[in-house]
């Protein structure tokens, strides 16, 4: 896979905006989220990863922050709201998703939400 040339700058900005609160997987999660968002942006605007315009860097940072927040990726699994996979009332039964299930779900998530479509459309080009 082609490496995003400004990935370290994006990660540095995320480290300031979303500080590490002792999560041992912090750098791996941030790395995964940046790769996912950059890939989604590249696919949406039809630019190779190494040619994404620098003007989209702040949009990419915002998309990463939204993905981290909505999926609570930096919270411990026990503290996440989306960790429950099923509930039963009679004789109370609760099942939790494994971290592997959470990451599997995240891979299918589209990080390009309505909040960012207008900004990305300004750079989108017709696919040939």
Short mmCIF file of C-alpha atoms in Angstrom, two decimals:
data_model
loop_
_atom_site.label_atom_id
_atom_site.label_comp_id
_atom_site.label_asym_id
_atom_site.label_seq_id
_atom_site.Cartn_x
_atom_site.Cartn_y
_atom_site.Cartn_z
CA UNK A 1 0.00 0.00 0.00
CA UNK A 2 1.19 3.50 -0.80
CA UNK A 3 2.08 5.51 2.31
CA UNK A 4 0.39 8.86 2.89
CA UNK A 5 3.28 11.38 2.79
CA UNK A 6 1.89 13.63 5.55
CA UNK A 7 0.78 10.84 7.85
CA UNK A 8 3.17 11.83 10.65
CA UNK A 9 1.83 15.41 10.61
CA UNK A 10 -1.75 14.10 10.86
CA UNK A 11 -0.77 11.80 13.74
CA UNK A 12 0.99 14.68 15.53
CA UNK A 13 -2.14 16.85 15.27
CA UNK A 14 -4.31 13.98 16.54
CA UNK A 15 -1.93 13.45 19.47
CA UNK A 16 -2.57 17.04 20.54
CA UNK A 17 -6.33 16.96 19.99
CA UNK A 18 -6.90 13.41 21.27
CA UNK A 19 -4.25 12.82 23.95
CA UNK A 20 -3.17 9.37 25.10
CA UNK A 21 -4.88 8.60 28.40
CA UNK A 22 -2.85 5.51 29.15
CA UNK A 23 -4.26 3.24 26.43
CA UNK A 24 -1.51 0.75 25.61
CA UNK A 25 -2.81 0.42 22.04
CA UNK A 26 -3.04 4.19 21.44
CA UNK A 27 -0.45 4.44 18.65
CA UNK A 28 -1.77 1.34 16.85
CA UNK A 29 -5.35 2.62 16.98
CA UNK A 30 -4.36 6.10 15.77
CA UNK A 31 -2.29 4.56 12.97
CA UNK A 32 -5.20 2.33 11.90
CA UNK A 33 -7.72 5.21 11.95
CA UNK A 34 -5.47 7.51 9.91
CA UNK A 35 -4.87 4.76 7.32
CA UNK A 36 -8.62 4.02 7.14
CA UNK A 37 -9.65 7.66 6.73
CA UNK A 38 -6.92 8.43 4.19
CA UNK A 39 -7.92 5.36 2.18
CA UNK A 40 -11.60 6.35 2.29
CA UNK A 41 -10.79 9.92 1.21
CA UNK A 42 -8.56 8.65 -1.61
CA UNK A 43 -11.30 6.34 -2.87
CA UNK A 44 -13.95 9.07 -2.65
CA UNK A 45 -12.08 11.87 -4.40
CA UNK A 46 -10.36 9.52 -6.89
CA UNK A 47 -6.82 10.64 -6.08
CA UNK A 48 -3.94 8.28 -5.32
CA UNK A 49 -3.05 8.33 -1.62
CA UNK A 50 0.25 10.08 -2.26
CA UNK A 51 -1.52 12.82 -4.27
CA UNK A 52 -4.24 13.85 -1.83
CA UNK A 53 -4.21 17.68 -1.70
CA UNK A 54 -2.66 19.21 1.41
CA UNK A 55 -5.77 21.39 1.80
CA UNK A 56 -7.65 18.27 2.94
CA UNK A 57 -5.35 17.59 5.90
CA UNK A 58 -7.59 19.38 8.42
CA UNK A 59 -10.61 17.52 7.03
CA UNK A 60 -8.74 14.24 7.47
CA UNK A 61 -7.87 15.16 11.07
CA UNK A 62 -11.54 15.99 11.75
CA UNK A 63 -12.69 12.74 10.17
CA UNK A 64 -10.21 10.78 12.30
CA UNK A 65 -11.44 12.51 15.45
CA UNK A 66 -15.05 11.74 14.56
CA UNK A 67 -14.25 8.09 13.91
CA UNK A 68 -12.36 7.78 17.20
CA UNK A 69 -15.18 9.46 19.10
CA UNK A 70 -18.21 7.76 17.55
CA UNK A 71 -16.73 4.28 17.90
CA UNK A 72 -15.04 4.99 21.25
CA UNK A 73 -11.86 3.32 20.01
CA UNK A 74 -9.61 4.77 22.68
CA UNK A 75 -11.86 3.85 25.60
CA UNK A 76 -11.25 0.56 27.40
CA UNK A 77 -13.56 -2.16 26.04
CA UNK A 78 -15.40 -2.38 29.37
CA UNK A 79 -16.26 1.35 29.27
CA UNK A 80 -17.59 1.44 25.70
CA UNK A 81 -21.27 1.91 25.04
CA UNK A 82 -21.15 -0.22 21.90
CA UNK A 83 -19.57 -3.22 23.62
CA UNK A 84 -22.93 -4.89 24.20
CA UNK A 85 -23.91 -7.36 21.49
CA UNK A 86 -27.10 -8.71 23.10
CA UNK A 87 -29.37 -8.28 26.13
CA UNK A 88 -32.01 -10.51 27.64
CA UNK A 89 -34.44 -9.50 30.39
CA UNK A 90 -35.59 -12.77 31.90
CA UNK A 91 -32.80 -14.00 34.18
CA UNK A 92 -30.68 -11.04 32.94
CA UNK A 93 -28.12 -11.96 30.29
CA UNK A 94 -25.62 -9.58 28.73
CA UNK A 95 -23.14 -10.46 25.96
CA UNK A 96 -20.26 -8.21 24.97
CA UNK A 97 -18.47 -7.83 21.65
CA UNK A 98 -14.85 -8.89 21.53
CA UNK A 99 -12.24 -6.34 20.41
CA UNK A 100 -11.89 -8.35 17.18
CA UNK A 101 -15.61 -7.90 16.47
CA UNK A 102 -15.33 -4.16 17.10
CA UNK A 103 -12.38 -3.80 14.66
CA UNK A 104 -14.15 -5.99 12.11
CA UNK A 105 -17.17 -3.68 12.28
CA UNK A 106 -14.93 -0.63 12.00
CA UNK A 107 -13.42 -1.87 8.74
CA UNK A 108 -16.85 -1.78 7.13
CA UNK A 109 -17.69 1.70 8.44
CA UNK A 110 -17.65 4.54 5.95
CA UNK A 111 -15.77 7.41 7.57
CA UNK A 112 -17.12 9.84 4.97
CA UNK A 113 -20.25 11.19 6.60
CA UNK A 114 -22.54 14.02 5.56
CA UNK A 115 -20.39 16.36 7.66
CA UNK A 116 -17.51 16.02 5.20
CA UNK A 117 -19.08 15.36 1.81
CA UNK A 118 -19.28 19.05 0.82
CA UNK A 119 -15.59 19.60 1.64
CA UNK A 120 -14.50 16.48 -0.23
CA UNK A 121 -16.71 17.22 -3.23
CA UNK A 122 -14.67 20.37 -3.85
CA UNK A 123 -11.68 18.13 -4.62
CA UNK A 124 -13.47 15.15 -6.16
CA UNK A 125 -12.71 14.42 -9.76
CA UNK A 126 -14.49 12.27 -12.28
CA UNK A 127 -13.25 8.71 -12.39
CA UNK A 128 -12.15 7.63 -15.84
#
